[in-house]
Short mmCIF file of C-alpha atoms in Angstrom, two decimals:
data_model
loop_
_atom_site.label_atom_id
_atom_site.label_comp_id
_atom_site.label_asym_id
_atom_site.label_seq_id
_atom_site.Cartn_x
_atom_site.Cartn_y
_atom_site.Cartn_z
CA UNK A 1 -84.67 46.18 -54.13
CA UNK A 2 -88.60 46.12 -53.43
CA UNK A 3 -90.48 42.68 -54.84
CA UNK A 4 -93.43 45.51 -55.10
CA UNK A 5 -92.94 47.77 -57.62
CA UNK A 6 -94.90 50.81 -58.14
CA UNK A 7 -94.38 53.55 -60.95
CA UNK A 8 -94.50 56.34 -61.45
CA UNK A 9 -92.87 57.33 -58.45
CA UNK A 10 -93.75 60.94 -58.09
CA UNK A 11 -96.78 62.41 -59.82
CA UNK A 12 -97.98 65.88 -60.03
CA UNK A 13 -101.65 66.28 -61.58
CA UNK A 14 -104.37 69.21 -61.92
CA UNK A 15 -107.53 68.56 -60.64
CA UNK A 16 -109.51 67.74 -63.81
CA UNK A 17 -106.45 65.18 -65.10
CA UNK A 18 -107.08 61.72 -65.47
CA UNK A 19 -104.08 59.31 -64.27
CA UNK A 20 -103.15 55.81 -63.11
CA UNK A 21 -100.88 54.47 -60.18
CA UNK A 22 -99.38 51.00 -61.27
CA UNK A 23 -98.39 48.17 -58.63
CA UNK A 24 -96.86 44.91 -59.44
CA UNK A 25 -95.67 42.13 -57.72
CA UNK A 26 -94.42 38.89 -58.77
CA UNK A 27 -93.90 36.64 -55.61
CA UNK A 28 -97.66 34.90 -56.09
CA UNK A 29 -99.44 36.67 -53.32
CA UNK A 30 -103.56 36.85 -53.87
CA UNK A 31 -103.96 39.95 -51.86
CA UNK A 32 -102.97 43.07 -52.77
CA UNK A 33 -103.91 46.48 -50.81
CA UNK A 34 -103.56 49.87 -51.32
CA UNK A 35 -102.97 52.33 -48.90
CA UNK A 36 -102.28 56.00 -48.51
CA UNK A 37 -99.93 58.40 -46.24
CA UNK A 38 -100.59 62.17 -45.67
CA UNK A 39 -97.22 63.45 -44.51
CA UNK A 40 -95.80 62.56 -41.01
CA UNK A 41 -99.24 60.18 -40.60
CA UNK A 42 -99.81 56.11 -40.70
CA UNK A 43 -100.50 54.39 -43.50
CA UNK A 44 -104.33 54.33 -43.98
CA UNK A 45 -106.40 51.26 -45.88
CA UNK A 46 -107.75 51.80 -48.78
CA UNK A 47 -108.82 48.65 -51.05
CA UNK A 48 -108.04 45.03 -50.29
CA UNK A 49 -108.21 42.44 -53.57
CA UNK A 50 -108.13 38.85 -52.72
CA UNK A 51 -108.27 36.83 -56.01
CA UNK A 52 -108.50 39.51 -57.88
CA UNK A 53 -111.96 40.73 -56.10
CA UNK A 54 -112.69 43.42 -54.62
CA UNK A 55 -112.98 42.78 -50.63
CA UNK A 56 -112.92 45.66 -48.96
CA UNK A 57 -113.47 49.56 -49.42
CA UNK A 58 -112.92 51.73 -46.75
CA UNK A 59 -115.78 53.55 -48.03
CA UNK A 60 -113.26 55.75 -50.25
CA UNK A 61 -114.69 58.26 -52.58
CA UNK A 62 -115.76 57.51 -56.10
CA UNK A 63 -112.82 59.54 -57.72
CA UNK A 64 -110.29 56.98 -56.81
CA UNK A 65 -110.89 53.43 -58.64
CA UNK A 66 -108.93 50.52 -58.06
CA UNK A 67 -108.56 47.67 -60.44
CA UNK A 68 -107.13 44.18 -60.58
CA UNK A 69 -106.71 43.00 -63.97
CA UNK A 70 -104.74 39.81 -62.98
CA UNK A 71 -102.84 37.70 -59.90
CA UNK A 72 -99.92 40.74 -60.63
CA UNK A 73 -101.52 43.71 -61.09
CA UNK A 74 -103.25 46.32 -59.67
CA UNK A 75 -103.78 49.51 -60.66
CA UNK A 76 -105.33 52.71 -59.23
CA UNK A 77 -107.45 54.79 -61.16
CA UNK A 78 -107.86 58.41 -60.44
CA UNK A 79 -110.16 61.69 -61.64
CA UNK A 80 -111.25 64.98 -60.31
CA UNK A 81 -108.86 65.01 -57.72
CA UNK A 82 -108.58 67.28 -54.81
CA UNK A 83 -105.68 69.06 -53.49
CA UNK A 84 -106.42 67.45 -50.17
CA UNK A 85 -105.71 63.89 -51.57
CA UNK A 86 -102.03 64.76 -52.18
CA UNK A 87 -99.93 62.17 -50.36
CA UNK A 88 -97.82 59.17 -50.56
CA UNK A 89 -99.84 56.06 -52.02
CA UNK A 90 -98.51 52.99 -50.65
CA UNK A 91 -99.10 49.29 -52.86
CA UNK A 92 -98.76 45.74 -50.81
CA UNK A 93 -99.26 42.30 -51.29
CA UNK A 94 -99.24 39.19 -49.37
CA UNK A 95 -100.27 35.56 -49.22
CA UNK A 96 -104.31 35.57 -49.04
CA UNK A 97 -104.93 31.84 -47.28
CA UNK A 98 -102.19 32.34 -44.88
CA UNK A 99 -103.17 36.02 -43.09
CA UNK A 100 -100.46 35.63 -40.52
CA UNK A 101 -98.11 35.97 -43.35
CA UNK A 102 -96.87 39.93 -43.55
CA UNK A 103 -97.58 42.38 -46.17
CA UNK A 104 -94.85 43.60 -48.23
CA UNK A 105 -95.12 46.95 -49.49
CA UNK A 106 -93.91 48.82 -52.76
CA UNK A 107 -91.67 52.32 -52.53
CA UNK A 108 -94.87 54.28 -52.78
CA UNK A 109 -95.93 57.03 -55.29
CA UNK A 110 -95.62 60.26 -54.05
CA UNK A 111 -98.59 62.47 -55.63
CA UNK A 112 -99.81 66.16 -55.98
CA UNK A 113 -102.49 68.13 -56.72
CA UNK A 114 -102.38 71.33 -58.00
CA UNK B 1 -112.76 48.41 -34.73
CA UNK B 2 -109.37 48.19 -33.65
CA UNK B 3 -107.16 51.06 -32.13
CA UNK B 4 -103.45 51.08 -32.00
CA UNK B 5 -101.35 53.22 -29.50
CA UNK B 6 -97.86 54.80 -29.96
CA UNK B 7 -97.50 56.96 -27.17
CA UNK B 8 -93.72 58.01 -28.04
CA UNK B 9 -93.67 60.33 -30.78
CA UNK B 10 -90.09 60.72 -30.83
CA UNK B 11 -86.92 58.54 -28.66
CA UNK B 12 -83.38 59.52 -29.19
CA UNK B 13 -80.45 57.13 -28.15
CA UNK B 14 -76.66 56.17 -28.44
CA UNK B 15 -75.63 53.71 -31.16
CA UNK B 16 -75.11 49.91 -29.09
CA UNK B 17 -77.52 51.12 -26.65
CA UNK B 18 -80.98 49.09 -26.15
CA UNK B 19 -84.32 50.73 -27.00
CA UNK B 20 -87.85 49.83 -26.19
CA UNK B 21 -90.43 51.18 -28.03
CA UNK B 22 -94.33 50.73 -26.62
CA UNK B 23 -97.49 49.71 -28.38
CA UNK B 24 -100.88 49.32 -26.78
CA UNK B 25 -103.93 47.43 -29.16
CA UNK B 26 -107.63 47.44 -28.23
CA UNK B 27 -109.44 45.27 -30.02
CA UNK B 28 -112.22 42.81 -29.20
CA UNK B 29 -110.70 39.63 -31.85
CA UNK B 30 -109.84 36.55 -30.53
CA UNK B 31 -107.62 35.99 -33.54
CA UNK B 32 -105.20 38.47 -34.96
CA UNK B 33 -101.26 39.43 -35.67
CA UNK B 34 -98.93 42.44 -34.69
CA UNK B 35 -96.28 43.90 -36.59
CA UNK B 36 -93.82 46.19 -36.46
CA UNK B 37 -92.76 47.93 -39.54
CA UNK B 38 -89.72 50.85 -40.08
CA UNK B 39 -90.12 53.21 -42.38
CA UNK B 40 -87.04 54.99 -43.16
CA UNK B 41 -86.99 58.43 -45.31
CA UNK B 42 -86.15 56.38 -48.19
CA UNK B 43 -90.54 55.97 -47.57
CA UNK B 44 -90.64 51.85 -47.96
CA UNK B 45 -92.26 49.95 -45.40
CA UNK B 46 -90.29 47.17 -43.81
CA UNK B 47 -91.06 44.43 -41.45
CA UNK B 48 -88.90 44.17 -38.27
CA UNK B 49 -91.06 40.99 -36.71
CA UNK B 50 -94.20 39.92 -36.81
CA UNK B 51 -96.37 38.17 -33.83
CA UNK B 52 -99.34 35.71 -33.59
CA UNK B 53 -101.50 36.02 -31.16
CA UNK B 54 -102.47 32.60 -30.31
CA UNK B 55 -98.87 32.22 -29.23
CA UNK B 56 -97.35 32.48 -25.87
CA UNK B 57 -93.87 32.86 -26.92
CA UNK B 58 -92.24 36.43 -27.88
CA UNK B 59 -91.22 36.92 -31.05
CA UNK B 60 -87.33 37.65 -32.35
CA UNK B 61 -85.24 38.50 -34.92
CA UNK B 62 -81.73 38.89 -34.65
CA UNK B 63 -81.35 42.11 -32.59
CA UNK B 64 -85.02 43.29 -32.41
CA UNK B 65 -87.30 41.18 -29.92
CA UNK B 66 -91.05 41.83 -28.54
CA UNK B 67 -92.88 41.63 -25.13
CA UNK B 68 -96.55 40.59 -26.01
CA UNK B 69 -98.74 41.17 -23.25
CA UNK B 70 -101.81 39.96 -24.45
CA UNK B 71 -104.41 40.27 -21.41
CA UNK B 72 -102.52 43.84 -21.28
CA UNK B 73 -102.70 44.76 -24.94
CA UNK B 74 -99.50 45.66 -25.11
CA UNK B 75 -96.89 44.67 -27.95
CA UNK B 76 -93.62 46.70 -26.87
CA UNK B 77 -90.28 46.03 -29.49
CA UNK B 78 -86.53 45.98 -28.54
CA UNK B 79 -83.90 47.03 -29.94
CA UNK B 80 -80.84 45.37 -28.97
CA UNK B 81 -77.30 47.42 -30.03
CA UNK B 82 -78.80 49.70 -31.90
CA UNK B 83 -77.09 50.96 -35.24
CA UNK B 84 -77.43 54.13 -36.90
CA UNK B 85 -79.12 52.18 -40.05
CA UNK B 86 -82.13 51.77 -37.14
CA UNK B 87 -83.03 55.63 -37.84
CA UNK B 88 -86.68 55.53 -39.25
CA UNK B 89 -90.41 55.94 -38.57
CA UNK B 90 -91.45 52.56 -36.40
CA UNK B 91 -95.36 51.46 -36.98
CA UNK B 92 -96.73 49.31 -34.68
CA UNK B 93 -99.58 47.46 -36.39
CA UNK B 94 -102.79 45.03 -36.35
CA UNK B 95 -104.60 42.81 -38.33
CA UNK B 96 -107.71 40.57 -37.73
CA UNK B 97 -108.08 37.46 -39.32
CA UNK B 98 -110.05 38.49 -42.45
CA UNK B 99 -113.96 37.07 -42.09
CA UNK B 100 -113.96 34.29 -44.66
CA UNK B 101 -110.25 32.87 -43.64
CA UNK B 102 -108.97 36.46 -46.46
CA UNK B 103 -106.95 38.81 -46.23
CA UNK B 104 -107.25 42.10 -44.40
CA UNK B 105 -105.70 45.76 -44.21
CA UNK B 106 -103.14 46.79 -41.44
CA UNK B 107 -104.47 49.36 -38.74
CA UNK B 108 -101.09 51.27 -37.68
CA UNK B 109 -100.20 53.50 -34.78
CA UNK B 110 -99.02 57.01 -35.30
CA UNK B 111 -95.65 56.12 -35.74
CA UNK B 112 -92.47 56.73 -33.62
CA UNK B 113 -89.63 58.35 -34.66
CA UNK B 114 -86.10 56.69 -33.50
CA UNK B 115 -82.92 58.48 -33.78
CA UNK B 116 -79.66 56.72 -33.04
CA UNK B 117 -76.86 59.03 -32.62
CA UNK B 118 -73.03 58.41 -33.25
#
């Protein structure tokens, strides 16, 4: 069993729906990231939260919005999607004062666009 | 900005034969960490083994071991007797050491794809 979970795990949406992605963790990690996976492609970064801020954005557009309500949650916001942003969204967390610790990463949700 | 390099989209082998699968890095960091990561259909990311650079000595876990060439850039994984649970996606990938002391995203390779037959 994952210590990251994410729900839901599959997702279909139109274009003009509004819709969140959910992560949780509870092992006490300060960073959480999310990431996302076209099909039969790396994972690519997204957003990085350390203490519940906002550290980096891999200049992703304006109709995803991440959020970090607390130390366990993080959420993904989403509106006016495009077909082309179908894919497999990937949550992780790790430790934020020790980096060399790894990331540990949820099941994904798998989303699309119609 | 940091590239990594998979250059084996897809290796096929026995089950108890040994597999190496290559990774190359450019980066200009003094300070950063390689991983490798599986990622079998069931779609989760999982470590295998994780490296520092600062240190010398290769990394190992159990059956899977790495050569870290770091003047080379090159952080290559083995697979020692190789099971048929070892079928997945294998991600080499990098992180700096976030400015600030923080955290920081993963930059993968492509990926390579590892059968082990019966």
């Amino acid at each position: 069993d994952t210590e990251v979970t994410q729900t839901p795990k599959h997702l279909v949406m139109g274009m003009t729906n509004k819709k969140s992605l959910k992560c949780e963790q509870h092992m006490g990690h300060r960073a959480m990231y999310w990431y996302k996976q076209k099909a039969k492609k790396p994972p690519e970064l997204m957003f990085v939260y350390s203490y519940e801020k906002l550290s980096i954005n891999e200049s992703v557009p304006s109709r995803f919005s991440p959020e970090c309500p607390n130390s366990s949650l993080l959420n993904l916001h989403l509106h006016a999607l495009q077909p082309e942003d179908s894919a497999l969204y990937l949550c992780a967390s790790s430790q934020a004062d020790r980096v060399s610790q790894p990331q540990h990463f949820g099941d994904g949700t798998r989303l699309s666009i119609l | 900005a940091q590239t990594v390099t998979q250059s084996q989209p897809e290796m096929s082998v026995q089950e108890a034969e040994t597999v190496t699968l290559s990774c190359t890095y450019d980066t200009s960091e003094n300070n950063y960490y390689l991983f490798w990561y599986k990622q079998p259909p069931s779609r989760q990311m999982i470590l295998v083994i994780r490296q520092e650079a600062y240190k010398q000595q290769n990394a190992t876990e159990n059956r899977f071991s790495v050569n870290f060439q770091k003047a080379a850039k090159s952080f290559s994984l083995k697979i020692s007797d190789s099971q048929l649970g070892d079928t997945a996606m294998y991600f080499c990938a990098f992180m700096k050491h976030g400015s600030g002391g923080g955290a920081d995203g993963l930059t993968f390779g492509k990926g390579t794809h590892l059968i082990i037959q019966p």
